[in-house]
Coordinates of C-alpha atoms in Angstrom, one line a residue:
X11 CA 28.8 -11.7 2.3
X12 CA 29.3 -15.4 1.0
X13 CA 30.5 -16.9 -1.7
X14 CA 27.4 -16.7 -3.9
X15 CA 27.5 -13.0 -4.5
X16 CA 31.1 -12.8 -5.0
X17 CA 30.0 -12.4 -9.1
X18 CA 27.5 -9.8 -8.8
X19 CA 28.3 -6.4 -8.7
X20 CA 26.4 -2.7 -8.3
X21 CA 22.0 -3.1 -7.3
X22 CA 22.1 -6.7 -7.5
X23 CA 25.0 -7.5 -5.2
X24 CA 23.5 -4.9 -2.9
X25 CA 19.6 -6.4 -3.6
X26 CA 21.4 -9.7 -2.4
X27 CA 23.2 -8.4 0.7
X28 CA 19.9 -6.7 2.0
X29 CA 17.6 -9.8 1.3
X30 CA 20.6 -11.9 3.7
X31 CA 20.2 -9.9 6.3
X32 CA 16.7 -10.0 8.7
X33 CA 18.2 -6.4 10.0
X34 CA 16.6 -4.3 6.7
X35 CA 13.0 -6.3 6.7
X36 CA 12.6 -5.6 9.9
X37 CA 13.4 -1.6 9.5
X38 CA 10.8 -2.1 6.5
X39 CA 8.0 -3.7 8.7
X40 CA 9.0 -1.3 11.7
X41 CA 8.0 1.3 8.7
X42 CA 5.0 -0.4 7.4
X43 CA 3.5 -0.6 10.5
X44 CA 3.8 2.8 11.4
X45 CA 3.0 4.2 8.2
X46 CA -0.3 2.0 7.9
X47 CA -1.4 2.5 11.8
X48 CA -0.7 6.5 10.9
X49 CA -2.6 6.7 7.6
X50 CA -5.6 4.3 9.1
X51 CA -5.5 7.6 12.2
X52 CA -5.4 10.0 9.4
X53 CA -8.2 8.5 8.0
X54 CA -10.5 7.5 10.9
X55 CA -10.0 11.7 11.6
X56 CA -12.1 12.4 9.2
X57 CA -15.2 10.8 10.9
X58 CA -16.5 13.7 12.4
X59 CA -16.2 15.8 9.7
X60 CA -18.3 12.9 7.8
X61 CA -20.7 13.2 9.7
X62 CA -21.0 16.9 10.0
X63 CA -21.2 17.0 5.9
X64 CA -24.1 14.6 6.1
X65 CA -25.9 16.3 8.6
X66 CA -25.7 19.3 6.2
X67 CA -26.4 17.6 2.9
X68 CA -29.2 15.7 4.5
X69 CA -30.5 19.3 5.6
X70 CA -30.3 21.0 2.0
X71 CA -33.4 19.3 -0.2
X72 CA -31.9 20.3 -3.3
X73 CA -28.8 18.4 -2.7
X74 CA -27.7 15.9 -4.9
X75 CA -24.3 15.1 -3.6
X76 CA -23.8 11.4 -2.7
X77 CA -22.9 11.6 1.4
X78 CA -23.4 8.1 1.3
X79 CA -20.3 7.5 -0.9
X80 CA -18.3 9.1 1.9
X81 CA -18.8 7.3 4.7
X82 CA -18.6 4.1 2.6
X83 CA -15.0 4.9 1.4
X84 CA -13.4 5.9 4.6
X85 CA -14.9 3.1 6.6
X86 CA -13.2 0.7 3.7
X87 CA -10.1 2.7 3.8
X88 CA -9.9 2.4 7.8
X89 CA -10.5 -0.8 8.0
X90 CA -7.5 -1.3 4.9
X91 CA -5.7 0.5 6.4
X92 CA -5.6 -1.0 10.2
X93 CA -5.7 -4.6 8.6
X94 CA -3.0 -4.0 6.8
X95 CA -1.0 -2.5 9.6
X96 CA -2.0 -5.5 11.8
X97 CA -0.8 -7.8 8.7
X98 CA 2.3 -5.7 8.7
X99 CA 2.9 -6.3 12.3
X100 CA 2.0 -10.2 12.0
X101 CA 5.2 -10.5 9.0
X102 CA 6.9 -8.7 12.0
X103 CA 6.6 -10.8 15.2
X104 CA 6.8 -13.5 12.3
X105 CA 11.0 -12.4 11.0
X106 CA 11.6 -11.3 13.9
X107 CA 11.5 -14.6 16.1
X108 CA 11.8 -16.8 13.2
X109 CA 8.2 -17.8 13.2
X110 CA 5.5 -18.9 10.9
X111 CA 3.3 -16.5 9.6
X112 CA -0.1 -18.7 10.2
X113 CA -3.4 -19.1 9.2
X114 CA -4.5 -15.5 10.6
X115 CA -1.3 -13.7 8.7
X116 CA -3.2 -15.9 5.7
X117 CA -6.6 -14.6 6.4
X118 CA -4.7 -10.9 6.9
X119 CA -2.9 -11.1 2.9
X120 CA -6.7 -11.5 1.9
X121 CA -6.6 -7.6 2.9
X122 CA -5.2 -6.7 -0.4
X123 CA -8.5 -7.6 -2.0
X124 CA -9.6 -5.3 -0.3
X125 CA -7.2 -2.4 -1.0
X126 CA -7.7 -3.4 -4.4
X127 CA -11.9 -2.3 -4.1
X128 CA -11.5 -0.2 -2.5
X129 CA -9.0 1.4 -4.7
X130 CA -11.1 0.7 -7.6
X131 CA -14.1 2.7 -6.1
X132 CA -12.0 5.6 -5.2
X133 CA -10.6 6.1 -8.5
X134 CA -14.8 5.7 -9.9
X135 CA -15.7 8.5 -7.3
X136 CA -12.9 11.1 -7.9
X137 CA -13.1 11.1 -11.4
X138 CA -16.9 11.0 -11.3
X139 CA -17.3 13.6 -9.4
X140 CA -16.3 16.9 -7.8
X141 CA -15.4 18.1 -4.8
X142 CA -18.7 18.4 -1.9
X143 CA -20.3 21.8 -2.7
X144 CA -19.9 23.3 1.0
X145 CA -16.4 24.2 0.6
X146 CA -15.3 23.5 4.7
X147 CA -15.5 19.9 3.6
X148 CA -13.4 19.8 0.1
X149 CA -11.2 18.0 2.4
X150 CA -13.0 14.8 2.1
X151 CA -12.6 14.9 -1.2
X152 CA -9.0 16.0 -1.5
X153 CA -8.4 13.2 1.2
X154 CA -9.4 10.9 -1.7
X155 CA -7.2 13.1 -4.3
X156 CA -4.3 12.3 -1.8
X157 CA -5.0 8.2 -2.2
X158 CA -5.5 8.3 -6.0
X159 CA -2.0 10.1 -5.9
X160 CA -0.7 6.9 -3.6
X161 CA -2.3 4.8 -6.3
X162 CA -0.4 6.2 -9.0
X163 CA 3.1 6.1 -7.2
X164 CA 2.4 2.5 -6.0
X165 CA 1.2 1.7 -9.5
X166 CA 4.7 3.7 -10.6
X167 CA 6.6 2.1 -8.1
X168 CA 5.5 -1.4 -9.0
X169 CA 6.4 -1.2 -12.9
X170 CA 10.2 0.0 -12.1
X171 CA 10.8 -2.5 -9.8
X172 CA 9.5 -5.3 -12.4
X173 CA 12.0 -3.8 -14.5
X174 CA 14.7 -3.3 -12.1
X175 CA 14.3 -7.4 -11.1
X176 CA 13.6 -8.3 -15.2
X177 CA 16.8 -6.5 -16.3
X178 CA 18.7 -7.9 -13.3
X179 CA 17.2 -11.8 -13.9
X180 CA 18.5 -11.1 -18.1
X181 CA 21.7 -10.4 -16.7
X182 CA 22.4 -13.4 -14.7
X183 CA 20.4 -15.4 -17.2
X184 CA 22.9 -14.1 -19.1
X185 CA 26.4 -14.9 -17.5
X186 CA 24.5 -18.5 -16.6
X187 CA 24.3 -19.1 -20.3
X188 CA 27.8 -17.2 -21.3
X189 CA 29.3 -20.1 -18.5
X190 CA 27.5 -23.1 -19.7
X191 CA 29.0 -22.3 -23.5
X192 CA 32.5 -21.7 -22.5
X193 CA 32.3 -25.3 -20.7

């Protein structure tokens, strides 16, 4: 630990220490790659069920269910998670080998816009529709509900982290002002 962290205590000291050590960041990126890849694979595993569901809805002339929405959502959800895994892999490479992320990495950063759009569409779909009438296809809807839970947990964690960072910044600013006044 160098002299810049000697005046810090508690969470602030731990945060600065972790930011100065690449091993924590590399571990974070490895976990992110694994998580994104797993979510992409799980989403892809629903493809046969979506096709069966579309055939079942098409075979029932009285059905008013929207199987095309499921195809659309699952396709873009898979693309989002796949690109997210690639983006995390590029960041892992950049950190591990101390290289620049490059233009390709910046291209994959645009994936966040796709994630935002898919999240909004899933929210509209989940709040506007109920589970499929055919019970064996309820897992399709449940996976989208799980995506909504991930969204809400992510928003809550973002607010919590923002509050922690703001608190640390305010303490640091007050400490710096207090030191200036005492000089």
